[in-house]
CSV table of C-alpha atoms and ligand atoms in Angstrom, one decimal:
chain,number,residue,atom,x,y,z
A,665,MET,CA,-30.0,-46.4,11.8
A,666,LYS,CA,-29.9,-43.3,9.7
A,667,TYR,CA,-28.6,-43.5,6.1
A,668,GLU,CA,-27.0,-40.9,3.9
A,669,LEU,CA,-27.5,-40.6,0.1
A,670,VAL,CA,-24.3,-40.6,-2.0
A,671,SER,CA,-24.8,-39.6,-5.6
A,672,GLY,CA,-22.7,-38.7,-8.7
A,673,LEU,CA,-24.0,-37.5,-12.1
A,674,GLU,CA,-23.1,-38.1,-15.7
A,675,THR,CA,-24.7,-35.2,-17.5
A,676,HIS,CA,-25.1,-35.2,-21.3
A,677,VAL,CA,-25.4,-31.8,-22.9
A,678,GLU,CA,-26.1,-31.6,-26.7
A,679,LEU,CA,-24.0,-28.9,-28.2
A,680,SER,CA,-25.8,-26.4,-30.4
A,681,THR,CA,-23.2,-26.3,-33.2
A,682,LYS,CA,-24.8,-25.9,-36.6
A,683,THR,CA,-23.4,-29.2,-37.9
A,684,LYS,CA,-22.7,-32.7,-36.5
A,685,ILE,CA,-19.4,-33.7,-34.8
A,686,PHE,CA,-17.9,-35.8,-37.7
A,687,CYS,CA,-19.9,-34.7,-40.8
A,688,GLY,CA,-21.6,-31.6,-42.3
A,689,CYS,CA,-25.2,-32.7,-41.6
A,690,THR,CA,-27.4,-30.3,-39.7
A,691,THR,CA,-28.1,-30.8,-36.0
A,692,ARG,CA,-31.6,-29.2,-36.2
A,693,PHE,CA,-34.2,-30.8,-33.9
A,694,GLY,CA,-37.6,-31.8,-35.1
A,695,ASN,CA,-36.9,-32.5,-38.8
A,696,GLU,CA,-38.5,-35.5,-40.6
A,697,PRO,CA,-36.9,-38.7,-39.3
A,698,ASN,CA,-33.7,-39.8,-41.2
A,699,THR,CA,-33.4,-36.6,-43.2
A,700,ASN,CA,-30.4,-35.1,-41.4
A,701,CYS,CA,-28.2,-38.0,-42.4
A,702,CYS,CA,-25.3,-38.8,-44.7
A,703,PRO,CA,-23.0,-41.9,-45.2
A,704,VAL,CA,-20.7,-40.7,-42.4
A,705,CYS,CA,-23.3,-40.4,-39.7
A,706,ILE,CA,-25.2,-43.6,-40.6
A,707,GLY,CA,-21.8,-45.4,-40.5
A,708,LEU,CA,-21.5,-46.7,-44.0
A,709,PRO,CA,-18.3,-48.7,-44.6
A,710,GLY,CA,-15.5,-46.7,-46.2
A,711,THR,CA,-16.5,-43.3,-44.8
A,712,LEU,CA,-14.2,-41.3,-42.6
A,713,PRO,CA,-15.0,-38.9,-39.8
A,714,ARG,CA,-13.6,-35.4,-39.6
A,715,LEU,CA,-13.7,-33.6,-36.3
A,716,ASN,CA,-15.8,-30.4,-36.2
A,717,ARG,CA,-13.5,-27.7,-34.8
A,718,ALA,CA,-16.5,-25.9,-33.3
A,719,VAL,CA,-17.2,-28.9,-31.1
A,720,VAL,CA,-13.8,-28.7,-29.5
A,721,GLU,CA,-14.2,-25.0,-29.0
A,722,TYR,CA,-17.6,-25.3,-27.4
A,723,ALA,CA,-16.4,-28.1,-25.1
A,724,ILE,CA,-13.5,-25.9,-24.0
A,725,ARG,CA,-15.9,-23.1,-23.3
A,726,ALA,CA,-17.9,-25.4,-21.1
A,727,GLY,CA,-14.8,-26.6,-19.3
A,728,LEU,CA,-13.5,-23.1,-18.6
A,729,ALA,CA,-17.0,-22.0,-17.4
A,730,THR,CA,-16.9,-24.8,-14.9
A,731,HIS,CA,-13.3,-24.2,-13.7
A,732,CYS,CA,-11.8,-27.2,-15.5
A,733,THR,CA,-8.2,-27.6,-16.7
A,734,ILE,CA,-8.0,-27.9,-20.5
A,735,SER,CA,-5.8,-30.9,-21.5
A,736,PRO,CA,-3.1,-29.8,-24.0
A,737,VAL,CA,-3.4,-33.3,-25.5
A,738,ALA,CA,-6.6,-35.2,-26.0
A,739,LYS,CA,-7.7,-38.0,-28.3
A,740,MET,CA,-10.8,-39.8,-29.4
A,741,ASP,CA,-11.6,-43.5,-28.7
A,742,ARG,CA,-14.0,-46.1,-29.9
A,743,LYS,CA,-16.5,-47.4,-27.3
A,744,ASN,CA,-17.8,-50.7,-28.7
A,745,TYR,CA,-21.3,-52.0,-28.2
A,746,VAL,CA,-24.1,-53.3,-30.3
A,747,TYR,CA,-27.4,-51.6,-30.3
A,748,PRO,CA,-29.7,-50.6,-33.2
A,749,ASP,CA,-29.4,-46.8,-32.5
A,750,LEU,CA,-25.6,-47.1,-33.1
A,751,PRO,CA,-25.0,-48.0,-36.8
A,752,LYS,CA,-21.2,-48.4,-36.6
A,753,ALA,CA,-21.6,-50.6,-33.5
A,754,TYR,CA,-19.2,-48.3,-31.8
A,755,GLN,CA,-19.5,-44.7,-30.5
A,756,ILE,CA,-16.7,-42.3,-31.0
A,757,SER,CA,-16.0,-40.9,-27.5
A,758,GLN,CA,-13.1,-40.1,-25.3
A,759,TYR,CA,-11.7,-42.6,-22.8
A,760,ASP,CA,-8.5,-41.9,-21.0
A,761,LYS,CA,-7.6,-38.5,-22.4
A,762,PRO,CA,-10.7,-36.3,-22.1
A,763,LEU,CA,-10.6,-32.7,-23.2
A,764,CYS,CA,-11.3,-31.1,-19.7
A,765,GLN,CA,-10.6,-32.2,-16.2
A,766,ASN,CA,-10.9,-31.3,-12.5
A,767,GLY,CA,-13.5,-28.5,-12.4
A,768,TYR,CA,-16.4,-27.7,-10.1
A,769,ILE,CA,-19.7,-26.1,-9.7
A,770,GLU,CA,-20.3,-24.1,-6.5
A,771,LEU,CA,-23.7,-24.5,-4.8
A,772,SER,CA,-25.4,-21.6,-3.0
A,773,SER,CA,-24.5,-23.3,0.3
A,774,GLY,CA,-20.8,-22.9,-0.6
A,775,ARG,CA,-20.3,-26.6,-1.2
A,776,LYS,CA,-18.4,-27.4,-4.3
A,777,ILE,CA,-19.5,-30.3,-6.5
A,778,ARG,CA,-16.3,-31.5,-8.2
A,779,ILE,CA,-16.3,-32.3,-11.9
A,780,LEU,CA,-14.0,-35.2,-12.7
A,781,ARG,CA,-14.0,-34.7,-16.4
A,782,ILE,CA,-15.8,-33.3,-19.5
A,783,HIS,CA,-15.4,-35.3,-22.7
A,784,ILE,CA,-16.8,-34.9,-26.2
A,785,GLU,CA,-18.6,-37.7,-28.1
A,786,GLU,CA,-21.3,-38.4,-30.7
A,787,ASP,CA,-24.9,-38.9,-29.8
A,788,ALA,CA,-26.7,-42.1,-30.9
A,789,GLY,CA,-29.9,-42.3,-33.0
A,790,LYS,CA,-33.3,-42.4,-31.4
A,791,LEU,CA,-35.4,-45.5,-31.0
A,792,ILE,CA,-39.2,-44.9,-31.4
A,793,HIS,CA,-41.5,-47.6,-30.1
A,794,ARG,CA,-44.9,-47.8,-31.7
A,795,ARG,CA,-47.5,-50.5,-31.4
A,796,GLY,CA,-44.9,-53.2,-30.8
A,797,ASP,CA,-42.7,-52.1,-33.6
A,798,VAL,CA,-39.4,-50.3,-33.2
A,799,TYR,CA,-38.3,-47.5,-35.6
A,800,VAL,CA,-34.9,-45.8,-35.7
A,801,ASP,CA,-34.4,-42.1,-36.4
A,802,TYR,CA,-30.7,-41.4,-37.1
A,803,ASN,CA,-31.1,-37.6,-37.2
A,804,ARG,CA,-29.7,-37.4,-33.7
A,805,GLY,CA,-26.8,-39.8,-34.6
A,806,GLY,CA,-23.6,-37.8,-34.7
A,807,VAL,CA,-25.0,-34.8,-32.9
A,808,PRO,CA,-22.2,-33.5,-30.7
A,809,LEU,CA,-22.4,-34.1,-26.9
A,810,ILE,CA,-20.3,-33.2,-24.0
A,811,GLU,CA,-20.5,-35.6,-21.0
A,812,ILE,CA,-19.8,-33.9,-17.7
A,813,VAL,CA,-18.9,-36.5,-15.0
A,814,SER,CA,-19.2,-35.4,-11.4
A,815,GLU,CA,-17.5,-36.9,-8.4
A,816,PRO,CA,-19.9,-38.7,-6.0
A,817,ASP,CA,-20.4,-35.4,-4.1
A,818,PHE,CA,-24.1,-35.1,-3.9
A,819,ARG,CA,-25.8,-35.7,-0.5
A,820,SER,CA,-29.4,-34.7,-1.3
A,821,VAL,CA,-31.9,-34.3,-4.1
A,822,ASP,CA,-31.8,-30.6,-3.6
A,823,GLU,CA,-28.1,-30.5,-4.3
A,824,ILE,CA,-28.7,-32.5,-7.5
A,825,ARG,CA,-31.4,-30.1,-8.6
A,826,GLU,CA,-29.4,-27.0,-7.9
A,827,TYR,CA,-26.3,-28.4,-9.7
A,828,LEU,CA,-28.4,-29.2,-12.8
A,829,GLU,CA,-30.1,-25.8,-12.8
A,830,GLN,CA,-26.7,-24.1,-12.6
A,831,MET,CA,-25.4,-26.3,-15.3
A,832,GLN,CA,-28.3,-25.4,-17.5
A,833,MET,CA,-27.9,-21.7,-16.8
A,834,ILE,CA,-24.1,-21.7,-17.4
A,835,MET,CA,-24.4,-23.6,-20.7
A,836,ARG,CA,-27.0,-21.2,-21.9
A,837,TYR,CA,-25.0,-18.2,-20.9
A,838,ILE,CA,-21.9,-19.3,-22.8
A,839,GLY,CA,-24.1,-20.3,-25.8
A,840,VAL,CA,-23.0,-23.9,-26.1
A,841,SER,CA,-26.5,-25.5,-25.6
A,842,ASP,CA,-30.1,-24.6,-25.1
A,843,CYS,CA,-30.2,-27.4,-22.5
A,844,LYS,CA,-33.9,-28.2,-23.0
A,845,MET,CA,-34.7,-31.2,-20.9
A,846,GLN,CA,-37.9,-31.9,-22.7
A,847,GLU,CA,-36.1,-32.1,-26.1
A,848,GLY,CA,-33.3,-34.2,-24.6
A,849,SER,CA,-30.6,-31.7,-25.0
A,850,LEU,CA,-29.8,-32.1,-21.3
A,851,ARG,CA,-30.1,-35.6,-19.8
A,852,CYS,CA,-28.3,-37.4,-17.1
A,853,ASP,CA,-27.5,-40.7,-15.6
A,854,VAL,CA,-27.8,-40.6,-11.8
A,855,ASN,CA,-25.5,-42.9,-9.8
A,856,ILE,CA,-26.8,-43.7,-6.3
A,857,SER,CA,-25.5,-45.5,-3.2
A,858,VAL,CA,-26.3,-45.3,0.5
A,859,ARG,CA,-24.2,-45.6,3.6
A,860,PRO,CA,-24.8,-45.3,7.3
A,861,GLU,CA,-24.5,-41.7,8.4
A,862,GLY,CA,-21.0,-40.9,9.6
A,863,SER,CA,-19.5,-43.7,7.5
A,864,GLU,CA,-16.5,-42.8,5.3
A,865,THR,CA,-16.7,-45.6,2.8
A,866,PHE,CA,-19.0,-45.7,-0.2
A,867,GLY,CA,-21.7,-48.3,-0.7
A,868,THR,CA,-22.3,-50.2,-3.9
A,869,ARG,CA,-24.0,-48.0,-6.5
A,870,THR,CA,-26.7,-48.4,-9.1
A,871,GLU,CA,-27.0,-46.1,-12.1
A,872,ILE,CA,-30.4,-44.8,-13.3
A,873,LYS,CA,-30.1,-44.0,-17.0
A,874,ASN,CA,-31.4,-41.2,-19.1
A,875,MET,CA,-33.3,-39.0,-16.8
A,876,ASN,CA,-34.7,-36.0,-18.5
A,877,SER,CA,-36.9,-34.1,-16.1
A,878,PHE,CA,-36.3,-32.5,-12.7
A,879,THR,CA,-39.4,-34.0,-11.3
A,880,ASN,CA,-38.6,-37.5,-12.4
A,881,ILE,CA,-35.0,-37.2,-11.1
A,882,ALA,CA,-36.4,-36.2,-7.7
A,883,LYS,CA,-38.8,-39.1,-7.6
A,884,ALA,CA,-36.3,-41.6,-8.9
A,885,VAL,CA,-33.6,-40.7,-6.4
A,886,ALA,CA,-36.1,-40.8,-3.5
A,887,VAL,CA,-37.4,-44.3,-4.4
A,888,GLU,CA,-34.0,-45.7,-5.2
A,889,PHE,CA,-32.6,-44.4,-1.9
A,890,GLU,CA,-35.4,-46.2,-0.1
A,891,ARG,CA,-35.0,-49.4,-2.0
A,892,GLN,CA,-31.3,-49.5,-1.2
A,893,VAL,CA,-31.9,-48.7,2.5
A,894,ASP,CA,-34.4,-51.5,2.7
A,895,LEU,CA,-32.0,-53.9,1.1
A,896,VAL,CA,-29.2,-52.9,3.5
A,897,GLU,CA,-31.4,-53.0,6.5
A,898,SER,CA,-32.6,-56.5,5.7
A,899,GLY,CA,-29.0,-57.7,5.3
A,900,GLU,CA,-29.1,-58.1,1.6
A,901,ALA,CA,-26.6,-56.6,-0.8
A,902,VAL,CA,-27.2,-53.9,-3.3
A,903,VAL,CA,-26.3,-55.2,-6.8
A,904,GLN,CA,-24.3,-52.9,-9.0
A,905,GLU,CA,-26.4,-52.5,-12.1
A,906,THR,CA,-28.0,-50.1,-14.5
A,907,ARG,CA,-31.7,-49.3,-13.8
A,908,ARG,CA,-34.4,-47.3,-15.3
A,909,TYR,CA,-37.1,-45.2,-13.7
A,910,ASN,CA,-40.6,-46.2,-14.7
A,911,ASP,CA,-42.9,-43.2,-14.5
A,912,ASP,CA,-46.0,-45.3,-14.6
A,913,THR,CA,-45.1,-47.4,-11.5
A,914,GLY,CA,-43.0,-44.7,-9.8
A,915,MET,CA,-40.3,-47.4,-9.2
A,916,THR,CA,-36.9,-48.1,-10.6
A,917,GLU,CA,-36.4,-51.4,-12.3
A,918,PRO,CA,-33.3,-53.3,-13.5
A,919,MET,CA,-32.2,-52.7,-17.1
A,920,ARG,CA,-29.0,-54.6,-17.4
A,921,GLY,CA,-26.0,-55.7,-15.3
A,922,LYS,CA,-23.4,-53.1,-14.9
A,923,GLU,CA,-20.8,-53.1,-17.6
A,924,ASP,CA,-17.2,-52.3,-16.8
A,925,ALA,CA,-14.8,-50.3,-19.0
A,926,HIS,CA,-13.3,-53.6,-20.4
A,927,ASP,CA,-16.7,-54.7,-21.7
A,928,TYR,CA,-16.5,-51.8,-24.2
A,929,ARG,CA,-13.1,-52.8,-25.6
A,930,TYR,CA,-12.1,-49.2,-25.8
A,931,PHE,CA,-9.3,-48.4,-28.2
A,932,ARG,CA,-8.0,-45.4,-29.9
A,933,GLU,CA,-10.0,-44.1,-32.9
A,934,PRO,CA,-7.5,-44.7,-35.7
A,935,ASP,CA,-9.3,-42.4,-38.2
A,936,LEU,CA,-8.8,-39.2,-36.1
A,937,VAL,CA,-5.7,-37.3,-35.2
A,938,THR,CA,-4.7,-36.2,-31.7
A,939,ILE,CA,-6.4,-33.0,-30.5
A,940,ARG,CA,-3.8,-30.5,-29.4
A,941,THR,CA,-4.8,-27.3,-27.7
A,942,ASP,CA,-2.2,-24.6,-27.0
A,943,GLN,CA,-2.4,-22.2,-24.1
A,944,LYS,CA,-2.9,-19.2,-26.4
A,945,GLN,CA,-6.1,-20.7,-27.9
A,946,VAL,CA,-7.4,-21.4,-24.4
A,947,GLU,CA,-6.7,-17.9,-23.2
A,948,GLU,CA,-8.5,-16.5,-26.3
A,949,ILE,CA,-11.5,-18.6,-25.6
A,950,LYS,CA,-11.4,-17.6,-21.9
A,951,ALA,CA,-11.4,-13.9,-22.9
A,952,SER,CA,-14.4,-14.4,-25.2
A,953,LEU,CA,-16.6,-15.8,-22.4
A,954,PRO,CA,-19.4,-13.6,-21.2
A,955,GLU,CA,-19.9,-12.6,-17.6
A,956,LEU,CA,-21.1,-15.8,-15.9
A,957,PRO,CA,-24.2,-16.0,-13.7
A,958,ASP,CA,-22.4,-16.1,-10.3
A,959,GLN,CA,-20.5,-13.0,-11.2
A,960,LYS,CA,-23.6,-11.3,-12.4
A,961,LEU,CA,-25.4,-12.2,-9.2
A,962,LYS,CA,-22.7,-10.6,-7.1
A,963,ARG,CA,-22.7,-7.5,-9.2
A,964,TYR,CA,-26.5,-7.1,-9.1
A,965,THR,CA,-26.6,-7.4,-5.3
A,966,ALA,CA,-23.4,-5.3,-4.5
A,967,ASP,CA,-23.7,-2.6,-7.1
A,968,TYR,CA,-27.4,-2.2,-7.6
A,969,GLY,CA,-28.6,-3.1,-4.1
A,970,LEU,CA,-30.9,-5.9,-5.3
A,971,SER,CA,-31.9,-8.6,-2.9
A,972,GLU,CA,-30.3,-12.0,-3.6
A,973,THR,CA,-33.8,-13.4,-4.6
A,974,ASP,CA,-34.6,-10.6,-7.0
A,975,ALA,CA,-31.1,-10.6,-8.5
A,976,MET,CA,-31.4,-14.4,-9.1
A,977,LEU,CA,-34.8,-14.0,-10.8
A,978,LEU,CA,-33.1,-11.7,-13.4
A,979,VAL,CA,-29.9,-13.6,-13.7
A,980,LYS,CA,-31.5,-17.0,-14.2
A,981,TYR,CA,-32.5,-16.1,-17.8
A,982,HIS,CA,-29.5,-14.7,-19.7
A,983,ARG,CA,-31.7,-12.8,-22.2
A,984,ILE,CA,-33.7,-11.2,-19.3
A,985,ALA,CA,-30.4,-10.2,-17.6
A,986,ALA,CA,-29.2,-8.6,-20.9
A,987,TYR,CA,-32.6,-6.8,-21.2
A,988,PHE,CA,-32.2,-5.5,-17.7
A,989,GLU,CA,-28.7,-4.3,-18.3
A,990,GLN,CA,-29.8,-2.4,-21.4
A,991,SER,CA,-32.7,-0.8,-19.5
A,992,ILE,CA,-30.6,0.6,-16.7
A,993,GLU,CA,-28.3,2.7,-18.9
A,994,GLY,CA,-28.4,6.3,-17.6
A,995,VAL,CA,-30.9,5.4,-14.8
A,996,LYS,CA,-30.1,6.6,-11.3
A,997,ASN,CA,-31.5,3.7,-9.4
A,998,PRO,CA,-31.4,0.3,-11.3
A,999,LYS,CA,-33.6,-1.1,-8.5
A,1000,THR,CA,-36.6,0.8,-10.0
A,1001,VAL,CA,-36.1,-1.0,-13.3
A,1002,ALA,CA,-35.7,-4.3,-11.5
A,1003,ASN,CA,-39.0,-3.8,-9.7
A,1004,PHE,CA,-40.9,-2.9,-12.9
A,1005,MET,CA,-39.4,-6.0,-14.6
A,1006,LEU,CA,-40.1,-8.4,-11.7
A,1007,GLY,CA,-43.6,-6.9,-11.2
A,1008,GLN,CA,-45.5,-5.8,-14.3
A,1009,VAL,CA,-43.3,-7.4,-17.0
A,1010,PHE,CA,-42.9,-10.8,-15.3
A,1011,ARG,CA,-46.6,-11.0,-14.7
A,1012,ARG,CA,-47.0,-11.3,-18.5
A,1013,LEU,CA,-44.4,-14.0,-18.9
A,1014,ASP,CA,-46.2,-17.0,-17.6
A,1015,THR,CA,-44.0,-19.8,-18.5
A,1016,GLU,CA,-40.3,-20.6,-18.0
A,1017,ALA,CA,-40.0,-20.8,-21.8
A,1018,GLU,CA,-41.4,-17.3,-22.2
A,1019,LYS,CA,-38.9,-16.0,-19.7
A,1020,GLU,CA,-36.1,-17.9,-21.3
A,1021,ALA,CA,-37.0,-16.4,-24.7
A,1022,CYS,CA,-37.4,-13.0,-23.1
A,1023,HIS,CA,-40.8,-12.4,-24.8
A,1024,ILE,CA,-41.1,-8.7,-23.8
A,1025,PRO,CA,-43.1,-6.7,-26.4
A,1026,ILE,CA,-41.2,-3.4,-26.0
A,1027,PRO,CA,-37.5,-2.7,-26.4
A,1028,PRO,CA,-35.3,-2.0,-23.3
A,1029,TYR,CA,-35.0,1.7,-24.0
A,1030,TYR,CA,-38.7,2.2,-23.8
A,1031,LEU,CA,-38.5,0.9,-20.2
A,1032,ARG,CA,-35.5,3.1,-19.5
A,1033,ASP,CA,-37.2,6.2,-20.9
A,1034,LEU,CA,-40.2,5.6,-18.6
A,1035,VAL,CA,-37.9,5.3,-15.6
A,1036,LEU,CA,-36.1,8.4,-16.6
A,1037,LEU,CA,-39.4,10.3,-16.6
A,1038,LEU,CA,-40.1,9.0,-13.2
A,1039,GLU,CA,-36.7,9.9,-11.8
A,1040,SER,CA,-36.9,13.4,-13.2
A,1041,GLY,CA,-40.1,13.9,-11.3
A,1042,LYS,CA,-42.2,14.5,-14.4
A,1043,ILE,CA,-44.5,11.6,-13.5
A,1044,LYS,CA,-45.4,9.9,-10.3
A,1045,ASN,CA,-45.0,6.2,-9.5
A,1046,GLN,CA,-48.7,5.5,-10.0
A,1047,LEU,CA,-48.8,6.9,-13.5
A,1048,ALA,CA,-45.5,5.2,-14.4
A,1049,LYS,CA,-47.0,1.8,-13.5
A,1050,GLU,CA,-50.2,2.5,-15.4
A,1051,THR,CA,-48.2,3.6,-18.4
A,1052,LEU,CA,-46.0,0.6,-18.4
A,1053,ASP,CA,-49.1,-1.6,-18.6
A,1054,ARG,CA,-50.3,0.3,-21.5
A,1055,MET,CA,-46.9,0.2,-23.1
A,1056,LEU,CA,-46.9,-3.6,-22.9
A,1057,ASP,CA,-50.4,-3.7,-24.3
A,1058,THR,CA,-49.8,-1.3,-27.2
A,1059,LYS,CA,-46.1,-1.6,-27.8
A,1060,LYS,CA,-45.9,2.2,-27.8
A,1061,PRO,CA,-43.3,4.3,-26.0
A,1062,ALA,CA,-44.2,6.3,-22.9
A,1063,SER,CA,-43.9,9.6,-24.8
A,1064,GLU,CA,-46.9,8.6,-27.0
A,1065,LEU,CA,-49.0,7.4,-24.1
A,1066,ILE,CA,-48.6,10.2,-21.6
A,1067,ASP,CA,-50.0,13.5,-22.7
A,1068,GLU,CA,-48.1,16.7,-21.7
A,1069,SER,CA,-50.9,17.7,-19.3
A,1070,ALA,CA,-50.3,14.6,-17.2
A,1071,MET,CA,-46.6,15.5,-16.7
A,1072,GLY,CA,-45.3,17.9,-14.1
A,1073,GLU,CA,-46.7,19.0,-10.8
A,1074,LEU,CA,-50.4,19.2,-10.0
A,1075,SER,CA,-51.6,22.6,-9.0
A,1076,ASP,CA,-53.6,23.1,-5.8
A,1077,GLU,CA,-56.6,24.1,-7.9
A,1078,GLN,CA,-56.3,20.9,-9.9
A,1079,LEU,CA,-56.1,18.8,-6.8
A,1080,GLU,CA,-59.1,20.5,-5.2
A,1081,ALA,CA,-61.1,20.1,-8.4
A,1082,ALA,CA,-60.4,16.4,-8.6
A,1083,CYS,CA,-61.2,15.9,-4.9
A,1084,LYS,CA,-64.5,17.8,-5.3
A,1085,LYS,CA,-65.4,15.6,-8.2
A,1086,ALA,CA,-64.6,12.4,-6.3
A,1087,VAL,CA,-66.7,13.5,-3.3
A,1088,GLU,CA,-69.7,14.5,-5.5
A,1089,GLY,CA,-69.5,11.4,-7.6
A,1090,ASN,CA,-69.6,9.0,-4.6
A,1091,PRO,CA,-72.4,9.8,-2.3
A,1092,LYS,CA,-72.5,6.3,-0.8
A,1093,ALA,CA,-68.8,6.5,0.4
A,1094,VAL,CA,-69.4,10.0,1.8
A,1095,ALA,CA,-72.5,8.8,3.7
A,1096,ASP,CA,-70.6,5.8,5.1
A,1097,PHE,CA,-67.8,8.1,6.2
A,1098,LEU,CA,-70.2,10.5,7.9
A,1099,GLY,CA,-71.9,7.5,9.5
A,1100,GLY,CA,-68.6,6.6,11.3
A,1101,LYS,CA,-66.9,4.3,8.8
A,1102,GLU,CA,-63.6,6.2,8.5
A,1103,LYS,CA,-62.2,3.8,6.1
A,1104,ALA,CA,-64.8,4.7,3.5
A,1105,ILE,CA,-62.6,7.7,2.6
A,1106,LYS,CA,-60.1,5.4,1.0
A,1107,ALA,CA,-62.7,4.5,-1.7
A,1108,LEU,CA,-62.3,8.1,-2.9
A,1109,ILE,CA,-58.6,8.0,-3.4
A,1110,GLY,CA,-58.8,5.8,-6.6
A,1111,PRO,CA,-61.1,8.3,-8.4
A,1112,VAL,CA,-58.8,11.2,-7.5
A,1113,MET,CA,-55.8,9.3,-8.9
A,1114,ARG,CA,-57.6,8.5,-12.1
A,1115,GLU,CA,-58.7,12.1,-12.5
A,1116,THR,CA,-55.2,13.4,-11.9
A,1117,ARG,CA,-53.4,10.7,-13.9
A,1118,GLY,CA,-51.7,9.5,-10.7
A,1119,LYS,CA,-50.2,12.9,-10.0
A,1120,ALA,CA,-52.0,13.5,-6.7
A,1121,ASP,CA,-50.4,13.0,-3.4
A,1122,ALA,CA,-52.7,10.5,-1.7
A,1123,GLN,CA,-52.3,11.8,1.8
A,1124,LYS,CA,-52.9,15.4,0.8
A,1125,ALA,CA,-56.0,14.4,-1.2
A,1126,GLU,CA,-57.4,12.4,1.7
A,1127,ALA,CA,-56.9,15.3,4.2
A,1128,LEU,CA,-58.5,17.6,1.7
A,1129,MET,CA,-61.6,15.4,1.2
A,1130,VAL,CA,-62.1,14.8,4.9
A,1131,GLU,CA,-62.2,18.6,5.3
A,1132,MET,CA,-64.6,19.0,2.4
A,1133,ILE,CA,-67.0,16.3,3.7
A,1134,ARG,CA,-66.9,17.5,7.4
A,1135,SER,CA,-67.5,21.1,6.4
A,1136,GLY,CA,-70.3,20.1,4.0
A,1137,LYS,CA,-68.1,21.2,1.1
B,1947,ADP,P1,-19.0,-45.6,-15.4
B,1947,ADP,O1,-18.4,-44.8,-16.5
B,1947,ADP,O2,-18.9,-47.0,-15.5
B,1947,ADP,O3,-20.5,-45.2,-15.2
B,1947,ADP,P2,-17.5,-44.1,-13.4
B,1947,ADP,O4,-16.5,-44.6,-12.5
B,1947,ADP,O5,-17.0,-43.2,-14.5
B,1947,ADP,O6,-18.3,-45.2,-14.0
B,1947,ADP,O7,-18.5,-43.3,-12.5
B,1947,ADP,C1,-19.7,-42.8,-13.0
B,1947,ADP,C2,-20.4,-41.9,-11.9
B,1947,ADP,O8,-20.7,-42.7,-10.8
B,1947,ADP,C3,-19.6,-40.7,-11.5
B,1947,ADP,O9,-20.4,-39.6,-11.6
B,1947,ADP,C4,-19.3,-41.0,-10.0
B,1947,ADP,O10,-19.3,-39.8,-9.3
B,1947,ADP,C5,-20.4,-41.9,-9.6
B,1947,ADP,N1,-20.1,-42.8,-8.5
B,1947,ADP,C6,-19.0,-43.6,-8.4
B,1947,ADP,N2,-19.1,-44.3,-7.2
B,1947,ADP,C7,-20.2,-44.0,-6.6
B,1947,ADP,C8,-20.9,-44.4,-5.4
B,1947,ADP,N3,-20.3,-45.3,-4.7
B,1947,ADP,N4,-22.1,-43.9,-5.2
B,1947,ADP,C9,-22.7,-43.0,-6.0
B,1947,ADP,N5,-22.1,-42.6,-7.1
B,1947,ADP,C10,-20.9,-43.0,-7.4
B,1948,MG,MG1,-21.9,-44.4,-16.3
B,1949,ZN,ZN1,-24.0,-36.8,-41.6
């Protein structure tokens, strides 16, 4: 029998507000352990939380960008459990009145992955295991999170990956999180079940906790899918439980039995007031959102004639997209700018992080000015390319790198002189050509281009040189 994967994601995104959710401590990552802490975020008795207004605003931005409805009334609840990373022995979260509900993310296939809810909550501290001892770093405790809960709409690992990539892109565009999986600012719990293909009912699910890399998610889903199929095939039941993925063994292993909501003894957080959001506020936040990646993608393909693939490469990194948009101002054909960026500029941005940071050594208007020179016919494509490389090397504008003599049209005399020099300087290629190797003529084009700073017409030069060689100059 064939089985189908059914999966739903609970995605935690750390918000990049300056301060924590209930106190004024910094959210900065990478500081000395337990230095970003105060009595509130280490849960000392007698302290009181105050909700950071920016957290609510960031979460509403995230909700609007994923087509959610914003609840006019929301509240905070206590989720009780005992663990050393949670000094109060409860986490302040949202239970039955989350801030955002009923959104979706649309995949490139057109399938919509429904979002059930987005709620705000505080992060816990971090446990560090070292030589059999366990240390706790409370710097992360009280850092604001949004939890985005999807419906069980995923049917393949590829859909999970695309959803997470889109989520990462959207959150970065709207500036609510840097979503760095390696730093834990984007992590997710993956719920998995299997069912016979064609079946309408869901199987029993397991939940794989705290995944923070695309590669591991793909591996974990694949092995967990197989494990469950094996169980079902052999007539055994899948046990509903929380599991973890062990990167060393490449297997998932049980962590604990599945808790239900009642295990957490949720109750309203009595120290915080109801969160009320009026429509006017929501409209204001909506108006302040930037153009989102899917809109940008449509515009780049429709208005600039870029292919879907090329457009996506630019849109994927919001700073690169902004750079591109600044570089095309006043340019006739934005596609030329796109080609330079995807070619020579991207060749120098090796890593995803470099692209994300938009590490381009020259300002956008340098690139624009170069393309304007090209479009006005003052320089040819070959020279433009060479110049761009030199601009990236030297951080100088095109005007400083191209001397006047290289601009404008090449006279017939100049072309002839350059061809003559190429023929005289390359006796071997000439001999090969005369010996019947017609292709040898191509070896002379490069020298002509170099001599004329790329201004020569390659076909014209070739014809001229063939004539020169055949007629013995
Ligand atoms: P909890 O908060 O206890 O983890 P929820 O009911 O909120 O439980 O569901 C959590 C996640 O599990 C959701 O993302 C949901 O889409 C997913 N889910 C629910 N049922 C299934 C299932 N049968 N198979 C796979 N995923 C599921
Ligand atoms: Mg869960
Ligand atoms: Zn604090």
